[in-house]
Coordinates of N, CA and C in Angstrom, one line a residue:
M1 N -9.1 -20.8 -27.5 CA -9.4 -19.7 -28.4 C -8.2 -18.7 -28.3
N2 N -7.8 -18.2 -29.4 CA -6.7 -17.2 -29.4 C -7.4 -15.8 -29.1
Y3 N -7.3 -15.3 -27.9 CA -8.0 -14.1 -27.5 C -7.3 -12.9 -28.1
L4 N -6.1 -13.0 -28.7 CA -5.5 -11.8 -29.3 C -6.2 -11.5 -30.6
Q5 N -7.1 -12.4 -31.1 CA -7.8 -12.0 -32.3 C -8.9 -11.0 -32.0
N6 N -9.4 -11.0 -30.8 CA -10.5 -10.0 -30.4 C -10.0 -8.6 -30.4
P7 N -8.9 -8.3 -29.7 CA -8.4 -6.9 -29.8 C -7.9 -6.5 -31.2
D8 N -7.4 -7.5 -31.9 CA -7.0 -7.2 -33.3 C -8.2 -6.8 -34.2
H9 N -9.3 -7.5 -34.0 CA -10.6 -7.2 -34.6 C -11.0 -5.8 -34.3
M10 N -10.9 -5.4 -33.0 CA -11.3 -4.1 -32.6 C -10.4 -3.0 -33.2
R11 N -9.1 -3.3 -33.3 CA -8.1 -2.4 -33.9 C -8.4 -2.2 -35.3
R12 N -8.6 -3.3 -36.1 CA -8.9 -3.2 -37.5 C -10.2 -2.4 -37.8
N13 N -11.2 -2.6 -36.9 CA -12.5 -1.9 -37.1 C -12.6 -0.6 -36.3
E14 N -11.5 -0.1 -35.8 CA -11.4 1.2 -35.1 C -12.4 1.3 -34.0
I15 N -12.5 0.2 -33.2 CA -13.3 0.2 -32.0 C -12.4 0.5 -30.8
A16 N -12.6 1.6 -30.2 CA -11.8 2.0 -29.0 C -11.9 1.0 -27.9
H17 N -10.8 0.7 -27.2 CA -10.9 -0.4 -26.2 C -9.7 -0.2 -25.2
A18 N -9.9 -0.9 -24.1 CA -8.8 -1.0 -23.1 C -8.5 -2.5 -23.0
L19 N -7.2 -2.7 -22.7 CA -6.7 -4.1 -22.5 C -5.9 -4.2 -21.3
F20 N -6.1 -5.1 -20.4 CA -5.4 -5.3 -19.2 C -5.0 -6.7 -19.1
M21 N -3.7 -7.0 -18.8 CA -3.2 -8.4 -18.6 C -2.5 -8.5 -17.3
C22 N -2.8 -9.6 -16.6 CA -2.1 -9.8 -15.3 C -1.9 -11.3 -15.1
K23 N -0.9 -11.6 -14.3 CA -0.6 -13.0 -14.0 C -1.3 -13.3 -12.7
G24 N -1.9 -14.5 -12.6 CA -2.5 -14.9 -11.4 C -2.6 -16.5 -11.3
R25 N -3.3 -17.0 -10.4 CA -3.5 -18.4 -10.2 C -4.6 -18.9 -11.1
S26 N -4.4 -20.1 -11.7 CA -5.4 -20.7 -12.5 C -6.7 -21.0 -11.7
F27 N -7.9 -20.7 -12.3 CA -9.1 -21.0 -11.6 C -9.3 -22.5 -11.5
S28 N -8.9 -23.3 -12.5 CA -9.1 -24.7 -12.4 C -8.1 -25.5 -11.6
N29 N -6.9 -24.9 -11.5 CA -5.8 -25.6 -10.7 C -5.0 -24.5 -10.0
P30 N -5.3 -24.2 -8.7 CA -4.6 -23.2 -8.0 C -3.0 -23.3 -7.9
D31 N -2.5 -24.5 -8.2 CA -1.1 -24.7 -8.2 C -0.4 -24.2 -9.5
E32 N -1.2 -23.9 -10.5 CA -0.7 -23.4 -11.8 C -1.0 -21.9 -11.9
T33 N -0.1 -21.2 -12.6 CA -0.3 -19.8 -12.9 C -1.0 -19.7 -14.2
A34 N -1.6 -18.5 -14.4 CA -2.4 -18.2 -15.6 C -2.2 -16.7 -15.9
I35 N -2.4 -16.4 -17.2 CA -2.5 -15.0 -17.6 C -3.9 -14.7 -17.8
R36 N -4.4 -13.6 -17.1 CA -5.7 -13.1 -17.2 C -5.7 -11.9 -18.2
V37 N -6.6 -11.9 -19.1 CA -6.8 -10.9 -20.1 C -8.1 -10.3 -20.0
L38 N -8.2 -9.0 -19.7 CA -9.4 -8.2 -19.6 C -9.5 -7.2 -20.7
L39 N -10.5 -7.3 -21.5 CA -10.7 -6.5 -22.7 C -12.1 -5.9 -22.7
W40 N -12.1 -4.6 -22.8 CA -13.5 -4.0 -22.8 C -13.5 -2.8 -23.8
P41 N -14.6 -2.7 -24.6 CA -14.7 -1.7 -25.5 C -15.2 -0.4 -24.8
R42 N -14.9 0.7 -25.5 CA -15.4 2.0 -25.0 C -15.8 2.9 -26.1
T43 N -16.4 4.0 -25.8 CA -16.8 5.0 -26.8 C -15.5 5.6 -27.4
K44 N -15.4 5.8 -28.7 CA -14.3 6.5 -29.3 C -14.5 8.0 -29.1
I45 N -13.5 8.6 -28.5 CA -13.5 10.1 -28.4 C -12.2 10.6 -28.9
L46 N -12.3 11.5 -29.8 CA -11.1 12.1 -30.3 C -10.8 13.4 -29.6
G47 N -9.6 13.7 -29.2 CA -9.2 14.9 -28.5 C -9.4 14.6 -27.0
P48 N -9.4 15.7 -26.2 CA -9.5 15.6 -24.8 C -10.9 15.1 -24.4
K49 N -11.0 14.2 -23.5 CA -12.3 13.7 -23.0 C -13.0 14.8 -22.1
P50 N -14.3 15.0 -22.3 CA -14.9 16.1 -21.5 C -14.7 16.1 -20.0
S51 N -14.7 14.9 -19.4 CA -14.5 14.9 -18.0 C -13.1 14.7 -17.5
E52 N -12.2 14.5 -18.4 CA -10.8 14.2 -18.1 C -10.1 15.3 -17.3
A53 N -10.5 16.6 -17.5 CA -9.9 17.7 -16.8 C -10.0 17.5 -15.3
A54 N -11.1 16.9 -14.8 CA -11.2 16.8 -13.3 C -11.4 15.4 -12.9
F55 N -11.7 14.5 -13.8 CA -12.1 13.1 -13.4 C -11.5 12.1 -14.5
N56 N -10.7 11.2 -14.0 CA -10.0 10.3 -15.0 C -10.8 9.0 -15.0
T57 N -11.6 8.7 -16.1 CA -12.4 7.5 -16.2 C -11.5 6.3 -16.4
A58 N -10.4 6.4 -17.0 CA -9.5 5.3 -17.2 C -9.0 4.6 -15.9
V59 N -8.7 5.5 -14.9 CA -8.3 5.0 -13.6 C -9.5 4.2 -13.0
L60 N -10.7 4.7 -13.1 CA -11.9 4.0 -12.6 C -12.0 2.7 -13.3
E61 N -11.9 2.7 -14.7 CA -12.0 1.4 -15.4 C -11.0 0.4 -15.0
M62 N -9.8 0.8 -14.9 CA -8.7 -0.1 -14.7 C -8.5 -0.5 -13.2
A63 N -8.7 0.4 -12.3 CA -8.4 0.0 -10.9 C -9.6 0.2 -10.0
G64 N -10.7 0.7 -10.4 CA -11.8 0.9 -9.6 C -11.7 2.1 -8.6
H65 N -10.7 3.0 -8.9 CA -10.5 4.2 -8.1 C -10.9 5.4 -8.8
L66 N -11.4 6.4 -8.0 CA -11.8 7.7 -8.6 C -10.6 8.6 -8.4
L67 N -10.0 9.0 -9.5 CA -8.9 10.0 -9.5 C -9.5 11.3 -9.9
I68 N -9.7 12.2 -8.9 CA -10.3 13.5 -9.1 C -9.2 14.6 -8.9
K69 N -9.0 15.4 -10.0 CA -7.9 16.3 -10.0 C -8.3 17.7 -9.6
D70 N -9.6 18.0 -9.4 CA -10.1 19.3 -9.2 C -10.9 19.4 -7.8
E71 N -10.5 20.3 -6.9 CA -11.1 20.3 -5.6 C -12.6 20.6 -5.7
E72 N -13.0 21.5 -6.5 CA -14.5 21.8 -6.6 C -15.2 20.6 -7.2
Y73 N -14.6 19.9 -8.1 CA -15.3 18.7 -8.7 C -15.4 17.6 -7.6
Y74 N -14.3 17.5 -6.8 CA -14.3 16.6 -5.7 C -15.4 16.9 -4.7
D75 N -15.5 18.2 -4.3 CA -16.5 18.6 -3.3 C -17.9 18.3 -3.8
N76 N -18.2 18.3 -5.1 CA -19.5 18.1 -5.7 C -19.7 16.7 -6.2
M77 N -18.7 15.8 -6.0 CA -18.8 14.4 -6.5 C -19.9 13.7 -5.8
S78 N -20.6 12.9 -6.6 CA -21.7 12.0 -6.1 C -21.6 10.7 -6.9
D79 N -22.3 9.7 -6.4 CA -22.4 8.4 -7.1 C -23.0 8.7 -8.5
E80 N -24.0 9.5 -8.6 CA -24.7 9.7 -9.8 C -23.8 10.4 -10.8
L81 N -23.0 11.4 -10.4 CA -22.0 12.0 -11.3 C -20.9 11.1 -11.8
A82 N -20.4 10.3 -10.9 CA -19.4 9.3 -11.3 C -19.9 8.3 -12.3
L83 N -21.1 7.8 -12.0 CA -21.8 6.9 -12.9 C -22.0 7.5 -14.3
S84 N -22.5 8.7 -14.2 CA -22.7 9.4 -15.5 C -21.5 9.6 -16.3
C85 N -20.4 9.9 -15.7 CA -19.1 10.0 -16.4 C -18.7 8.7 -17.0
F86 N -18.8 7.6 -16.2 CA -18.5 6.3 -16.6 C -19.3 5.8 -17.8
K87 N -20.6 6.1 -17.7 CA -21.6 5.7 -18.7 C -21.3 6.4 -20.1
D88 N -20.8 7.6 -20.0 CA -20.4 8.4 -21.2 C -19.4 7.6 -22.0
M89 N -18.5 6.8 -21.3 CA -17.4 6.1 -22.0 C -17.8 4.7 -22.5
M90 N -19.0 4.3 -22.0 CA -19.4 2.9 -22.4 C -19.9 2.8 -23.9
L91 N -19.7 1.7 -24.5 CA -20.1 1.4 -25.8 C -21.6 1.4 -25.8
P92 N -22.3 2.0 -26.8 CA -23.8 1.9 -26.9 C -24.2 0.5 -27.0
E93 N -25.4 0.1 -26.4 CA -25.8 -1.3 -26.4 C -25.8 -2.0 -27.7
R94 N -26.3 -1.3 -28.8 CA -26.4 -2.0 -30.1 C -25.0 -2.3 -30.6
E95 N -24.0 -1.4 -30.4 CA -22.6 -1.7 -30.8 C -22.1 -2.8 -29.9
W96 N -22.4 -2.9 -28.6 CA -21.9 -3.9 -27.8 C -22.4 -5.3 -28.2
L97 N -23.7 -5.4 -28.6 CA -24.3 -6.6 -29.0 C -23.7 -7.0 -30.4
D98 N -23.5 -6.1 -31.3 CA -22.8 -6.4 -32.6 C -21.4 -6.9 -32.3
L99 N -20.7 -6.3 -31.4 CA -19.3 -6.7 -31.1 C -19.3 -8.1 -30.5
T100 N -20.2 -8.4 -29.6 CA -20.2 -9.8 -29.0 C -20.5 -10.8 -30.1
E101 N -21.4 -10.5 -31.0 CA -21.6 -11.4 -32.1 C -20.4 -11.6 -33.0
S102 N -19.6 -10.6 -33.2 CA -18.3 -10.7 -33.9 C -17.4 -11.6 -33.2
F103 N -17.3 -11.4 -31.9 CA -16.4 -12.3 -31.1 C -16.8 -13.7 -31.2
K104 N -18.1 -14.0 -31.2 CA -18.6 -15.4 -31.3 C -18.1 -16.0 -32.7
M105 N -18.3 -15.2 -33.7 CA -17.8 -15.6 -35.1 C -16.3 -15.9 -35.1
I106 N -15.6 -15.0 -34.5 CA -14.1 -15.1 -34.5 C -13.8 -16.4 -33.7
G107 N -14.4 -16.7 -32.6 CA -14.2 -17.9 -31.8 C -14.5 -19.1 -32.6
S108 N -15.7 -19.1 -33.3 CA -16.0 -20.3 -34.1 C -15.1 -20.6 -35.2
Q109 N -14.6 -19.5 -35.9 CA -13.6 -19.7 -36.9 C -12.3 -20.3 -36.4
F110 N -11.9 -19.8 -35.2 CA -10.7 -20.3 -34.7 C -10.8 -21.8 -34.3
N111 N -12.0 -22.1 -33.7 CA -12.2 -23.5 -33.3 C -12.4 -24.5 -34.4
D112 N -12.9 -24.0 -35.6 CA -13.0 -24.8 -36.8 C -11.7 -25.1 -37.5
S113 N -10.7 -24.2 -37.3 CA -9.5 -24.4 -38.0 C -8.5 -25.4 -37.4

């Protein structure tokens, strides 16, 4: 499957997303290298993100680290608060399900050609 069709579909349909690519070992043959592509949709937010002043959700998404820029925010940080900020950026479930159906259609069209 040509996985570049999925981010292109998201771009054409103005679906906010993050894309990460890295080189690693093949899962099927550790002697070979492979390119891993991670693509995840997110909620579209125009302008400054509400939590970005003190908490950078992109760093959490990409690296699994909490980058907290404000001492008071840091002092009051909890698992619940971090999860709440992260959930605010997630695509709503209905949109997620619609998107996965679109990806299935894209994959079947690519495999049929």
